[in-house]
Each structure stands twice: as C-alpha cells, then as structure tokens.
C-alpha cells in the first residue's frame, strides 16, 4: 500500500516538475477580423497547435520568420507579422485570400523548404486563421479582392499567343509589360532592336545596355528582425531567369500537384495567376488591369515556352547565342 | 506489498506484455502508413477526428517515436530483465532472493511511473514525443518539439533508466555474493552468465543515458545549451553531436544488454534440449564477456555519417567488426552442442533456435553497417531498420518467449499448451523474417527511414508493392500473437498443472524448488555439486536410470563436497 502511495506521489512530483517550465497551451480570445468574421478561441487554439507542429521551426514562434530552422535559408521564411505575402491571389500589397494561403500550404513552394504539407482539412483552416493573429493588419483591413482567372482568349491559337507574348515581354508601354527590363531578354540583340523598332516606330539604341543580366532588387521581406519582430534588414531578390531557375508556384508538366496531373493548361493558368497578381514584397507588380487581358494570357503562353526549356541543352545554347549576339 | 523477487517478476511480466502490445499496435500503424500512405486507418477515427483516422505527419512521427521507445525501454528490457531475470536469477544460483529486495520493488515502481508518464503523454496537447526514439537534438529541443509530451517521455526514459540501473546493480551483487554453496562461477548456468554481463553493462552505461537525458531535460526546461546547435560557436555551450556520442555510448551496449540474456538462455536451452553438455561452456561464457568488454568501444559506428573524424571512423570500424568474432565463437559452440545431440524440438527450443537464426541474419546484415564504406550509402535507409529489428526486435522477442515458455511452469505452476506455443513461435519467426527481410530489401533499394510518404519520391515509387507485402506480413505477425494470448489466458484459467521439472533438466530452479516456488524459494539452501549441463553421462544413466542429474543432487558414489543441508527435491518424472 505504501508503495502505491509512494508511486502516486512520485507521479505528481514529476508532473509538477515537467509542467513548471514547459510551455502550457496559450489561451486565446476570439479575434474579430476587419471583414466582420470572428475567429473562435477554439479555432485559434487548434491553429496554434498545428502551427507549432508544421510551421514554427522555420517561421518562428512569433511568426517573424526567424525560427531556428529558418536561419540562413534563402529565400527567408515568410514573416507573418507584416501581413505581406508573395502569392496571395490578390493585388500586390493587399491581404491574401484564405484560398491562396491554403493553396500554398497544399502545394508548397518550389525551390524552398516550404513543402506540400499533408495537413488534414480541419487543421488547414485552423492554421490559416491562426496566421492572422500575427499581423494587426487583419483587424484593420479586409483581404483584397481575389483576382479571378479569366477565360483564355488564345485557346487553340498557341503560335499567335506566343508571338504576342514575345512582344509584350520585351517591349515596354502601349499595353506591353516590358518584363525584360527586370527579368532578362530572350532575343538576340538584332531581333530585340527590330522588335522595338516595330513597336515604337523608331530605332532604339541598345549598344549601351546589357539586357541579358538580371539586376538584384530590394524586397520588403526581412532577413533580420529586432527583438519586437520588426524588420531591421531586408532581403535582396533576383528576378528569375526562366531558362534556369525554377519558379516557386510553377511545376513541371507531368508532375502530380494536389493529387492531379499537372497539364500544360494548369501550368499556363498558374503563370497567368502570378503575372496578373504580381509577387507581394518583391518588385513584381500587379499586372491585372495594367495591360489588356489578352496580353496577360499571351505572356503566360510565352513564358511557358521558356519554362519548358528550363535546364535543357537548348536553353544553354540559347543563352550562349544571346550573350554572343551583336548589333549586326 | 511483497518484495519477493518472483512477485516483482510477475509485475514486470504483465506490464511488459502490456507495453509489448502497445508497441506492436504502434508498429502496425507505421506499416499501414507505408502500405497505404495517408489513408484513414479503419477504427482510428475516434483518436484522430481531424483527419478521420488517417495518420498526419506529426502523428506518424509520434507513432514511430513511441513505438521504438516503448519497445526498447518499456517492453523488451523489462521482459528480459524485469520478468525473466528477476524470476530466474536467484533461483538458478540457489539464493533465497535478490541481494536488495526492496531496491528491486522500488525499481519496478520507478519503471511503472515511467510507464504511466508514457501513457499520460498520449493525452497531452501536441501529443506524445515525436523527436524519434533517440531524441536527437535539435529535434528534441523545445524549438522543434514544443509539446509537453516530449518532456514527459524524456522523464519516462529517465525513469526506465533508473529502474534498469537498480536491477542491474541488484543482479551483479546477487550473482557475486548470494550464490549457494558450491555454485562456483564455473557452474553458473549460461542464462545467469548472460544476465550477469548484461547487468554489468546496465550499471556501466545506463548512467550515461541518464546523464544525456538529464542534460536534455535541462535544455528543454531550464534554458541551458548543452546540445543547442551553434552554441559552441558563439561562446561556450554545446553541440547536438555531443548528445549523439552520449546516447550511443549507452545505446550500442544496450543492444548487447538486450541480447546477452537471450544468448545465455539459448546456450542453456540448446544444451538442455539436445541432451548434451553445452559445448565449450567456458568459451561461450568467455565470449559473452568479450562482447561485453567490447560493446562500449564500438558505439561510434552509429556516428560514421554524423561528421566524426574519418580517422576515428577507421578505428571504430575495426573494433565493430572485431566484435563479431566472439559472437562467432558462441554460434559455433551452439552448433557443436546441437551436433549429434538428441534434439527435442519443444517450444522453448524452437524459440531458442529461431533466436539463433534471426540474430545470425541480423548480425550478418550488421557487418555492412560496421564498415564505413558500406555504411555511408546504407545509413539512414530501411536497411538499418531491418538490421536492428532482426537483432534487437526479433531476436530479443524470441529470446523472451524462449524464456517465458521455458519457465512458465515454474512461474505459474501450469504448463502452456505445447502445440499452440510451437505454432506461435514458428509463425512468429517466419513472419519476422518476412517483415524485416522486406525492410532490408526496401532499404537496399534506397528507401530512407522515417519518411512519411516514401512514394513522393519518384525513385521509390516502385517499392509500394514490396512495402505492401511487408505490411501484410506485419499484420499476420500481429495476428499470430493471438495464439500466445489464447494459450496464456486458457492456461492460467484451466491449464494442466505442471510437474516440478517438466523439461527434465538439472538446474537448481527445477530440481530444488516447487512449481511455483515458495516465498523462500528453497526449503533448504542447496549445495551445488556440478555444472548446469550434466546430461547423458553414462554413469548417470546407469545409476539413476535417467539422462540428467540435478546440480545439487549427489550420485550414490559421490559425497557432497561441502557438508550441509541436502538437496530437497529430487524428482524423476
């Protein structure tokens, strides 16, 4: 009998010992969002647990992107305190839609340790809601209007779309995006000059520019934060070279994404999505509304041709040809 | 509360079997996940409502962590030492009990406390531990396993360690000081030798585990930095690899802690059931000693790929491969004992022979991990899992059952059903080979350990059918344990009452004690006259009309070497 009492005592003592410093479950108040929704304390508590499992080691317990596993990662794990997301499904700078956040969680981001997490549906929703506790923006602003994917106007006319996309990519103004001013150009100098002459009606002097080297740009995403989680040093980003760098939200055709085969149509749609929305916190702006809708789609078609070439000998040959091209 | 060693043994037996069941069920969950990744497990929806019974990655990590941990610290070790060791050791050396009876009771309650913490951990927020059974930092630090479960389980392991240390110490002192008159070191049954050496290892190396565990707990609870990555670089503090050194300095001898008692039993049983004296008794006992001596010196082969110096790697490789030599000596001695023996395939004998087979295969597959060049590609694959499950899982398990089937009549006074027992042993052994052979094959094909869904990787997709077959074997293996459960329940309820010496062997527990033995074990302390394997000697046959003679039984022409009380019970069956 004494042994039983003794063992019960030991159990209690050890429980007290283990409980004394271990983090107990935080208590949550219901959170009222600016869009009128109220997140229940139960959802937030569940979300906290899911976050602790899947996210905290990289994104940090405070949501500042400074988790122990995230140190030294490039790109840096997202800080949720700014309410700024790269792939939010809305115009750059606006709060993302729940749908876009879930999409990122479900699909992961290429070339980063953000994997496609097998989070159960109930947990998925809880953790997405929990992310909203990190930034005060959610209490002040409503999420942006989701940028819908419009109907593809070029369906069945691929060659035409690619041709239009090439112009929209390399030429600035007059409904074109001029992507090559940040990303690199994919036409030899002579062709580039001819394309510009055709678009502007005059000769453009390309002799003093280097259209084949991407320039590093500032991003708004912090590499370091202070003790309060405010950014002290931001990251620099390089716009991707489509021939050689994997895009974060674009997979190779034939992969399985979210359980379904990744078709060229899906790939194009995802390209459209990034081009239309832009990339939050990076220099890539929102193009939807800035250029005609058919040019957005045409760009998706054109960039897709480059993405398909990625890491092939052909891509290497193309780059050599571009570098070697002169004005002749 | 009784402090009788037989009572303590029974407590360990029931709790050990309970944890064996828990660990086995967890193993089946892992196998389910590898055969049908992410699919709901039938009947598990009540435990995992969010995923409707499917294992999520964190649940899966918890499941394999807890499986390993429960099996090693709460099932196999307590069954081998706690149940069989506690029961047999004093009886086999002719002692009235253990040297420190209260300590053994205390050890059990500390173990029970650890077990309770393990069970409690399943119910806490964020679930039980999920840093792997080795609890490597930084995975086991609060940054990566923030839940209370990891802390509780770490305390539980510490409890299991304390309990292991207490019975280790108890056994060493008991063997050294409490032997019956005439029970010289050279007359100890091999089982006692195995338990003795393993207990020495317990005393030497369990404190290392305790140290690592306490430091880890301090990192988790008090903010120290013994094992925090990078802490050494920024002024003082530690390194996660330090933990690996400490852990494996315990962890590798633990392999031998788990197998030495089984080896001892195999040595005895091969002799008993071949009706021949154990061939090379001294060499076998000596080989066990050499293995024990080397066991701590080979630990760093677990760290070949952890960033250890390649020069150290070479040293540890040689030592690791060297340890197979004494093991060879034992194997050859067992074979020589069997050779031209009058072999009786009883259930304990079948279990002992199965132990030899699975441990042999486990040992051979281990050579590939002891050599640096082959360890580098195989490390971290299922090959390692298959290898150590053959040695520590299958061999220890079969060793436990060899012992249990052998001593059950003595423990409970009833005889298990031989047919059911044989069916259980043979089916288990065959299915063990199916399961762990499948793992070896998958590992050789490159499947990494611990992957939640291996088929995410194109190069592993074709292993799905193999894993499904392995899983089928695992489920059959689980089902085969039903044979034992039925046998146990039926026997305890209305089994045949056992003779005092149903196996007709000469060791003290069978010849000098009743079944089950009285509180005092022996009415009079026996005086030992000979070794444990006096079988099939012509003069014994001639004088007694049977092929065995008790260790404490005087032949008519033989005067007891030491004057004193005569052996109590001389049964001919």
Short mmCIF file of N, CA and C in Angstrom, two decimals, chain B residues 52-194:
data_model
loop_
_atom_site.label_atom_id
_atom_site.label_comp_id
_atom_site.label_asym_id
_atom_site.label_seq_id
_atom_site.Cartn_x
_atom_site.Cartn_y
_atom_site.Cartn_z
N UNK B 52 -9.90 12.07 -39.82
CA UNK B 52 -10.79 10.92 -39.97
C UNK B 52 -10.01 9.61 -39.87
N UNK B 53 -9.03 9.58 -39.00
CA UNK B 53 -8.33 8.33 -38.75
C UNK B 53 -7.06 8.14 -39.56
N UNK B 54 -6.76 9.07 -40.47
CA UNK B 54 -5.50 8.95 -41.23
C UNK B 54 -4.37 9.49 -40.37
N UNK B 55 -3.17 8.93 -40.56
CA UNK B 55 -2.01 9.45 -39.84
C UNK B 55 -1.55 10.72 -40.54
N UNK B 56 -1.48 11.82 -39.80
CA UNK B 56 -0.89 13.04 -40.36
C UNK B 56 0.61 12.97 -40.10
N UNK B 57 1.41 13.80 -40.76
CA UNK B 57 2.86 13.72 -40.50
C UNK B 57 3.24 13.81 -39.02
N UNK B 58 2.68 14.76 -38.25
CA UNK B 58 3.07 14.77 -36.82
C UNK B 58 2.64 13.51 -36.08
N UNK B 59 1.45 13.01 -36.39
CA UNK B 59 1.00 11.78 -35.72
C UNK B 59 1.93 10.63 -36.07
N UNK B 60 2.27 10.55 -37.35
CA UNK B 60 3.15 9.49 -37.81
C UNK B 60 4.50 9.55 -37.09
N UNK B 61 5.02 10.78 -36.97
CA UNK B 61 6.31 10.93 -36.29
C UNK B 61 6.19 10.48 -34.84
N UNK B 62 5.09 10.86 -34.21
CA UNK B 62 4.88 10.42 -32.83
C UNK B 62 4.79 8.90 -32.76
N UNK B 63 4.09 8.33 -33.73
CA UNK B 63 3.85 6.89 -33.69
C UNK B 63 5.18 6.14 -33.78
N UNK B 64 6.07 6.53 -34.73
CA UNK B 64 7.31 5.74 -34.81
C UNK B 64 8.24 6.04 -33.65
N UNK B 65 8.17 7.27 -33.13
CA UNK B 65 8.97 7.59 -31.95
C UNK B 65 8.54 6.72 -30.78
N UNK B 66 7.23 6.70 -30.53
CA UNK B 66 6.74 5.99 -29.35
C UNK B 66 6.89 4.47 -29.52
N UNK B 67 6.78 3.99 -30.76
CA UNK B 67 6.97 2.56 -30.99
C UNK B 67 8.36 2.13 -30.52
N UNK B 68 9.38 2.84 -31.00
CA UNK B 68 10.75 2.46 -30.66
C UNK B 68 11.00 2.56 -29.17
N UNK B 69 10.56 3.67 -28.64
CA UNK B 69 10.82 3.96 -27.24
C UNK B 69 10.12 2.96 -26.31
N UNK B 70 8.86 2.70 -26.60
CA UNK B 70 8.07 1.79 -25.76
C UNK B 70 8.66 0.39 -25.85
N UNK B 71 9.01 -0.04 -27.06
CA UNK B 71 9.53 -1.39 -27.24
C UNK B 71 10.83 -1.58 -26.47
N UNK B 72 11.75 -0.64 -26.60
CA UNK B 72 13.07 -0.84 -26.00
C UNK B 72 13.04 -0.63 -24.50
N UNK B 73 12.47 0.50 -24.07
CA UNK B 73 12.58 0.83 -22.65
C UNK B 73 11.47 0.22 -21.80
N UNK B 74 10.31 -0.05 -22.41
CA UNK B 74 9.18 -0.47 -21.59
C UNK B 74 8.66 -1.87 -21.91
N UNK B 75 9.15 -2.49 -22.98
CA UNK B 75 8.67 -3.84 -23.28
C UNK B 75 9.81 -4.86 -23.20
N UNK B 76 10.78 -4.80 -24.11
CA UNK B 76 11.74 -5.90 -24.20
C UNK B 76 12.69 -5.93 -23.00
N UNK B 77 13.26 -4.77 -22.63
CA UNK B 77 14.17 -4.76 -21.48
C UNK B 77 13.46 -5.23 -20.21
N UNK B 78 12.29 -4.67 -19.90
CA UNK B 78 11.61 -5.14 -18.68
C UNK B 78 11.22 -6.61 -18.75
N UNK B 79 10.91 -7.11 -19.95
CA UNK B 79 10.54 -8.52 -20.02
C UNK B 79 11.76 -9.40 -19.78
N UNK B 80 12.89 -9.05 -20.42
CA UNK B 80 14.09 -9.88 -20.28
C UNK B 80 14.63 -9.85 -18.86
N UNK B 81 14.82 -8.62 -18.35
CA UNK B 81 15.44 -8.50 -17.02
C UNK B 81 14.38 -8.51 -15.94
N UNK B 82 13.38 -7.65 -16.15
CA UNK B 82 12.38 -7.46 -15.11
C UNK B 82 11.63 -8.74 -14.84
N UNK B 83 11.15 -9.38 -15.89
CA UNK B 83 10.33 -10.58 -15.68
C UNK B 83 11.22 -11.81 -15.54
N UNK B 84 11.96 -12.15 -16.63
CA UNK B 84 12.72 -13.40 -16.59
C UNK B 84 13.89 -13.31 -15.63
N UNK B 85 14.63 -12.19 -15.70
CA UNK B 85 15.81 -12.03 -14.85
C UNK B 85 15.44 -12.09 -13.38
N UNK B 86 14.46 -11.29 -12.99
CA UNK B 86 14.05 -11.27 -11.59
C UNK B 86 13.60 -12.65 -11.13
N UNK B 87 12.90 -13.35 -12.01
CA UNK B 87 12.37 -14.64 -11.59
C UNK B 87 13.48 -15.69 -11.47
N UNK B 88 14.31 -15.77 -12.50
CA UNK B 88 15.21 -16.92 -12.61
C UNK B 88 16.49 -16.76 -11.79
N UNK B 89 17.02 -15.54 -11.81
CA UNK B 89 18.38 -15.36 -11.31
C UNK B 89 18.58 -15.93 -9.89
N UNK B 90 17.78 -15.51 -8.91
CA UNK B 90 18.04 -16.06 -7.56
C UNK B 90 17.82 -17.57 -7.51
N UNK B 91 16.79 -18.05 -8.21
CA UNK B 91 16.52 -19.49 -8.19
C UNK B 91 17.67 -20.26 -8.80
N UNK B 92 18.20 -19.75 -9.91
CA UNK B 92 19.22 -20.50 -10.64
C UNK B 92 20.54 -20.54 -9.90
N UNK B 93 20.78 -19.60 -9.01
CA UNK B 93 22.05 -19.64 -8.27
C UNK B 93 21.83 -20.14 -6.85
N UNK B 94 20.63 -20.54 -6.53
CA UNK B 94 20.35 -21.10 -5.22
C UNK B 94 20.29 -20.07 -4.12
N UNK B 95 19.79 -18.87 -4.44
CA UNK B 95 19.67 -17.82 -3.42
C UNK B 95 18.22 -17.73 -2.95
N UNK B 96 18.03 -17.18 -1.78
CA UNK B 96 16.67 -17.03 -1.27
C UNK B 96 15.96 -15.83 -1.88
N UNK B 97 16.74 -14.98 -2.48
CA UNK B 97 16.13 -13.80 -3.09
C UNK B 97 17.21 -12.93 -3.66
N UNK B 98 16.84 -11.74 -4.08
CA UNK B 98 17.86 -10.83 -4.58
C UNK B 98 18.59 -10.19 -3.41
N UNK B 99 19.76 -9.64 -3.71
CA UNK B 99 20.57 -9.06 -2.65
C UNK B 99 19.84 -7.90 -1.98
N UNK B 100 19.14 -7.10 -2.78
CA UNK B 100 18.43 -5.93 -2.22
C UNK B 100 16.96 -6.01 -2.64
N UNK B 101 16.16 -6.77 -1.90
CA UNK B 101 14.77 -6.97 -2.35
C UNK B 101 13.98 -5.68 -2.43
N UNK B 102 14.19 -4.77 -1.48
CA UNK B 102 13.40 -3.52 -1.52
C UNK B 102 13.79 -2.68 -2.74
N UNK B 103 15.07 -2.77 -3.09
CA UNK B 103 15.53 -1.99 -4.26
C UNK B 103 14.84 -2.48 -5.52
N UNK B 104 14.63 -3.80 -5.62
CA UNK B 104 14.00 -4.29 -6.84
C UNK B 104 12.54 -3.85 -6.90
N UNK B 105 11.87 -3.79 -5.75
CA UNK B 105 10.50 -3.27 -5.75
C UNK B 105 10.49 -1.80 -6.12
N UNK B 106 11.40 -1.05 -5.52
CA UNK B 106 11.49 0.37 -5.85
C UNK B 106 11.73 0.55 -7.35
N UNK B 107 12.65 -0.28 -7.89
CA UNK B 107 12.95 -0.21 -9.33
C UNK B 107 11.69 -0.42 -10.16
N UNK B 108 10.88 -1.40 -9.73
CA UNK B 108 9.66 -1.63 -10.50
C UNK B 108 8.75 -0.42 -10.46
N UNK B 109 8.61 0.20 -9.29
CA UNK B 109 7.67 1.33 -9.21
C UNK B 109 8.19 2.54 -9.96
N UNK B 110 9.50 2.70 -10.01
CA UNK B 110 10.03 3.79 -10.83
C UNK B 110 9.73 3.52 -12.30
N UNK B 111 9.90 2.25 -12.68
CA UNK B 111 9.56 1.86 -14.06
C UNK B 111 8.07 2.09 -14.33
N UNK B 112 7.24 1.74 -13.35
CA UNK B 112 5.79 1.93 -13.52
C UNK B 112 5.47 3.41 -13.65
N UNK B 113 6.17 4.23 -12.90
CA UNK B 113 5.97 5.67 -13.01
C UNK B 113 6.30 6.13 -14.43
N UNK B 114 7.45 5.65 -14.94
CA UNK B 114 7.82 5.99 -16.32
C UNK B 114 6.76 5.54 -17.30
N UNK B 115 6.28 4.30 -17.10
CA UNK B 115 5.22 3.79 -17.98
C UNK B 115 3.98 4.66 -17.93
N UNK B 116 3.64 5.10 -16.70
CA UNK B 116 2.46 5.95 -16.56
C UNK B 116 2.67 7.26 -17.32
N UNK B 117 3.87 7.82 -17.22
CA UNK B 117 4.14 9.07 -17.94
C UNK B 117 4.01 8.86 -19.44
N UNK B 118 4.48 7.71 -19.93
CA UNK B 118 4.34 7.42 -21.36
C UNK B 118 2.87 7.41 -21.75
N UNK B 119 2.05 6.74 -20.92
CA UNK B 119 0.63 6.67 -21.24
C UNK B 119 -0.01 8.05 -21.16
N UNK B 120 0.38 8.82 -20.13
CA UNK B 120 -0.18 10.17 -19.98
C UNK B 120 0.18 11.02 -21.19
N UNK B 121 1.39 10.81 -21.73
CA UNK B 121 1.86 11.67 -22.81
C UNK B 121 0.98 11.56 -24.06
N UNK B 122 0.28 10.43 -24.20
CA UNK B 122 -0.60 10.30 -25.37
C UNK B 122 -1.78 11.26 -25.28
N UNK B 123 -2.07 11.71 -24.06
CA UNK B 123 -3.25 12.54 -23.91
C UNK B 123 -2.99 14.03 -23.83
N UNK B 124 -1.71 14.44 -23.82
CA UNK B 124 -1.46 15.87 -23.64
C UNK B 124 -1.54 16.61 -24.97
N UNK B 125 -1.67 17.94 -24.86
CA UNK B 125 -1.74 18.78 -26.05
C UNK B 125 -0.47 18.59 -26.88
N UNK B 126 -0.58 18.58 -28.16
CA UNK B 126 0.52 18.37 -29.10
C UNK B 126 1.04 16.93 -29.08
N UNK B 127 0.35 16.07 -28.32
CA UNK B 127 0.65 14.64 -28.40
C UNK B 127 1.94 14.24 -27.72
N UNK B 128 2.29 12.94 -27.85
CA UNK B 128 3.49 12.43 -27.17
C UNK B 128 4.76 12.88 -27.90
N UNK B 129 5.87 12.30 -27.48
CA UNK B 129 7.16 12.68 -28.07
C UNK B 129 7.14 12.43 -29.57
N UNK B 130 7.83 13.27 -30.33
CA UNK B 130 7.96 12.96 -31.75
C UNK B 130 9.32 13.33 -32.31
N UNK B 131 10.36 13.19 -31.50
CA UNK B 131 11.70 13.50 -31.98
C UNK B 131 12.48 12.22 -32.32
N UNK B 132 11.77 11.10 -32.54
CA UNK B 132 12.48 9.84 -32.77
C UNK B 132 12.84 9.22 -31.43
N UNK B 133 13.01 7.87 -31.41
CA UNK B 133 13.25 7.24 -30.11
C UNK B 133 14.59 7.66 -29.52
N UNK B 134 15.52 8.09 -30.40
CA UNK B 134 16.83 8.52 -29.91
C UNK B 134 16.78 9.93 -29.35
N UNK B 135 15.72 10.67 -29.66
CA UNK B 135 15.54 12.05 -29.16
C UNK B 135 16.75 12.93 -29.46
N UNK B 136 17.25 12.85 -30.68
CA UNK B 136 18.38 13.70 -31.05
C UNK B 136 18.00 15.18 -30.95
N UNK B 137 18.81 16.01 -30.30
CA UNK B 137 18.66 17.43 -30.51
C UNK B 137 19.22 17.78 -31.90
N UNK B 138 18.81 18.82 -32.59
CA UNK B 138 17.86 19.82 -32.09
C UNK B 138 16.40 19.41 -32.19
N UNK B 139 16.12 18.22 -32.75
CA UNK B 139 14.71 17.84 -32.87
C UNK B 139 14.02 17.77 -31.51
N UNK B 140 14.78 17.35 -30.49
CA UNK B 140 14.15 17.16 -29.19
C UNK B 140 14.20 18.42 -28.33
N UNK B 141 14.67 19.54 -28.89
CA UNK B 141 14.63 20.78 -28.10
C UNK B 141 13.26 21.43 -28.27
N UNK B 142 12.98 22.38 -27.43
CA UNK B 142 11.62 22.96 -27.45
C UNK B 142 11.32 23.66 -28.77
N UNK B 143 12.35 24.04 -29.52
CA UNK B 143 12.08 24.71 -30.79
C UNK B 143 11.36 23.77 -31.76
N UNK B 144 11.69 22.49 -31.72
CA UNK B 144 11.14 21.57 -32.71
C UNK B 144 10.08 20.64 -32.13
N UNK B 145 10.15 20.38 -30.86
CA UNK B 145 9.09 19.58 -30.22
C UNK B 145 8.61 20.36 -29.01
N UNK B 146 7.75 21.35 -29.26
CA UNK B 146 7.38 22.26 -28.17
C UNK B 146 6.42 21.64 -27.15
N UNK B 147 5.86 20.49 -27.48
CA UNK B 147 4.82 19.95 -26.62
C UNK B 147 5.34 19.41 -25.30
N UNK B 148 4.41 19.27 -24.36
CA UNK B 148 4.74 18.69 -23.06
C UNK B 148 5.08 17.20 -23.21
N UNK B 149 4.51 16.58 -24.25
CA UNK B 149 4.69 15.14 -24.45
C UNK B 149 6.15 14.74 -24.50
N UNK B 150 6.97 15.50 -25.24
CA UNK B 150 8.38 15.16 -25.36
C UNK B 150 9.06 15.21 -23.99
N UNK B 151 8.69 16.18 -23.19
CA UNK B 151 9.28 16.29 -21.86
C UNK B 151 8.87 15.10 -20.99
N UNK B 152 7.57 14.79 -21.01
CA UNK B 152 7.08 13.67 -20.19
C UNK B 152 7.79 12.38 -20.57
N UNK B 153 7.93 12.17 -21.88
CA UNK B 153 8.53 10.92 -22.33
C UNK B 153 10.02 10.89 -21.98
N UNK B 154 10.67 12.04 -22.04
CA UNK B 154 12.08 12.08 -21.66
C UNK B 154 12.23 11.72 -20.18
N UNK B 155 11.32 12.24 -19.35
CA UNK B 155 11.34 11.85 -17.92
C UNK B 155 11.07 10.36 -17.80
N UNK B 156 10.16 9.85 -18.63
CA UNK B 156 9.82 8.43 -18.58
C UNK B 156 11.05 7.57 -18.90
N UNK B 157 11.82 8.00 -19.90
CA UNK B 157 13.04 7.25 -20.25
C UNK B 157 14.02 7.29 -19.08
N UNK B 158 14.10 8.44 -18.44
CA UNK B 158 14.97 8.55 -17.27
C UNK B 158 14.53 7.55 -16.20
N UNK B 159 13.21 7.47 -16.00
CA UNK B 159 12.67 6.50 -15.01
C UNK B 159 13.06 5.07 -15.40
N UNK B 160 12.88 4.73 -16.68
CA UNK B 160 13.23 3.39 -17.13
C UNK B 160 14.71 3.14 -16.89
N UNK B 161 15.52 4.18 -17.09
CA UNK B 161 16.97 4.06 -16.87
C UNK B 161 17.27 3.81 -15.41
N UNK B 162 16.63 4.57 -14.54
CA UNK B 162 16.85 4.39 -13.10
C UNK B 162 16.48 2.97 -12.70
N UNK B 163 15.35 2.50 -13.22
CA UNK B 163 14.91 1.15 -12.89
C UNK B 163 15.92 0.13 -13.41
N UNK B 164 16.41 0.33 -14.63
CA UNK B 164 17.39 -0.60 -15.20
C UNK B 164 18.67 -0.60 -14.37
N UNK B 165 19.06 0.57 -13.90
CA UNK B 165 20.27 0.64 -13.08
C UNK B 165 20.08 -0.12 -11.78
N UNK B 166 18.88 0.02 -11.17
CA UNK B 166 18.68 -0.65 -9.88
C UNK B 166 18.72 -2.16 -10.05
N UNK B 167 18.05 -2.70 -11.10
CA UNK B 167 18.11 -4.16 -11.16
C UNK B 167 19.46 -4.64 -11.67
N UNK B 168 20.12 -3.81 -12.48
CA UNK B 168 21.48 -4.17 -12.91
C UNK B 168 22.38 -4.35 -11.71
N UNK B 169 22.36 -3.34 -10.84
CA UNK B 169 23.18 -3.37 -9.63
C UNK B 169 22.80 -4.57 -8.76
N UNK B 170 21.50 -4.73 -8.61
CA UNK B 170 20.97 -5.82 -7.78
C UNK B 170 21.45 -7.18 -8.29
N UNK B 171 21.38 -7.37 -9.61
CA UNK B 171 21.76 -8.66 -10.19
C UNK B 171 23.26 -8.90 -10.02
N UNK B 172 24.06 -7.86 -10.26
CA UNK B 172 25.51 -8.03 -10.16
C UNK B 172 25.86 -8.46 -8.73
N UNK B 173 25.31 -7.75 -7.75
CA UNK B 173 25.63 -8.07 -6.35
C UNK B 173 25.09 -9.45 -6.00
N UNK B 174 23.89 -9.76 -6.50
CA UNK B 174 23.31 -11.07 -6.18
C UNK B 174 24.18 -12.20 -6.70
N UNK B 175 24.61 -12.08 -7.96
CA UNK B 175 25.43 -13.15 -8.53
C UNK B 175 26.78 -13.22 -7.80
N UNK B 176 27.32 -12.06 -7.47
CA UNK B 176 28.65 -12.06 -6.86
C UNK B 176 28.60 -12.58 -5.42
N UNK B 177 27.52 -12.29 -4.67
CA UNK B 177 27.54 -12.54 -3.23
C UNK B 177 26.55 -13.60 -2.74
N UNK B 178 25.52 -13.92 -3.51
CA UNK B 178 24.44 -14.74 -2.94
C UNK B 178 24.37 -16.15 -3.51
N UNK B 179 25.42 -16.61 -4.16
CA UNK B 179 25.36 -17.95 -4.74
C UNK B 179 25.33 -19.01 -3.65
N UNK B 180 24.67 -20.12 -3.94
CA UNK B 180 24.58 -21.21 -2.98
C UNK B 180 25.97 -21.83 -2.81
N UNK B 181 26.17 -22.53 -1.70
CA UNK B 181 27.47 -23.20 -1.52
C UNK B 181 27.74 -24.13 -2.70
N UNK B 182 28.93 -24.08 -3.20
CA UNK B 182 29.29 -24.96 -4.32
C UNK B 182 28.97 -24.39 -5.67
N UNK B 183 28.18 -23.33 -5.72
CA UNK B 183 27.85 -22.73 -7.02
C UNK B 183 29.00 -21.81 -7.40
N UNK B 184 30.04 -22.43 -7.95
CA UNK B 184 31.20 -21.63 -8.36
C UNK B 184 30.86 -20.87 -9.63
N UNK B 185 31.73 -19.92 -10.01
CA UNK B 185 31.48 -19.19 -11.25
C UNK B 185 31.41 -20.16 -12.43
N UNK B 186 32.20 -21.22 -12.37
CA UNK B 186 32.22 -22.18 -13.46
C UNK B 186 31.01 -23.09 -13.51
N UNK B 187 30.13 -23.01 -12.52
CA UNK B 187 28.94 -23.86 -12.51
C UNK B 187 27.67 -23.05 -12.76
N UNK B 188 27.84 -21.77 -13.03
CA UNK B 188 26.64 -20.95 -13.28
C UNK B 188 26.00 -21.37 -14.59
N UNK B 189 24.67 -21.46 -14.62
CA UNK B 189 24.03 -21.67 -15.92
C UNK B 189 24.37 -20.50 -16.85
N UNK B 190 24.37 -20.77 -18.16
CA UNK B 190 24.73 -19.71 -19.12
C UNK B 190 23.74 -18.55 -19.05
N UNK B 191 22.48 -18.85 -18.72
CA UNK B 191 21.49 -17.78 -18.56
C UNK B 191 21.98 -16.77 -17.53
N UNK B 192 22.52 -17.30 -16.43
CA UNK B 192 23.00 -16.40 -15.38
C UNK B 192 24.18 -15.59 -15.87
N UNK B 193 25.05 -16.25 -16.64
CA UNK B 193 26.19 -15.51 -17.20
C UNK B 193 25.68 -14.36 -18.08
N UNK B 194 24.71 -14.68 -18.94
CA UNK B 194 24.17 -13.64 -19.83
C UNK B 194 23.58 -12.49 -19.04
#
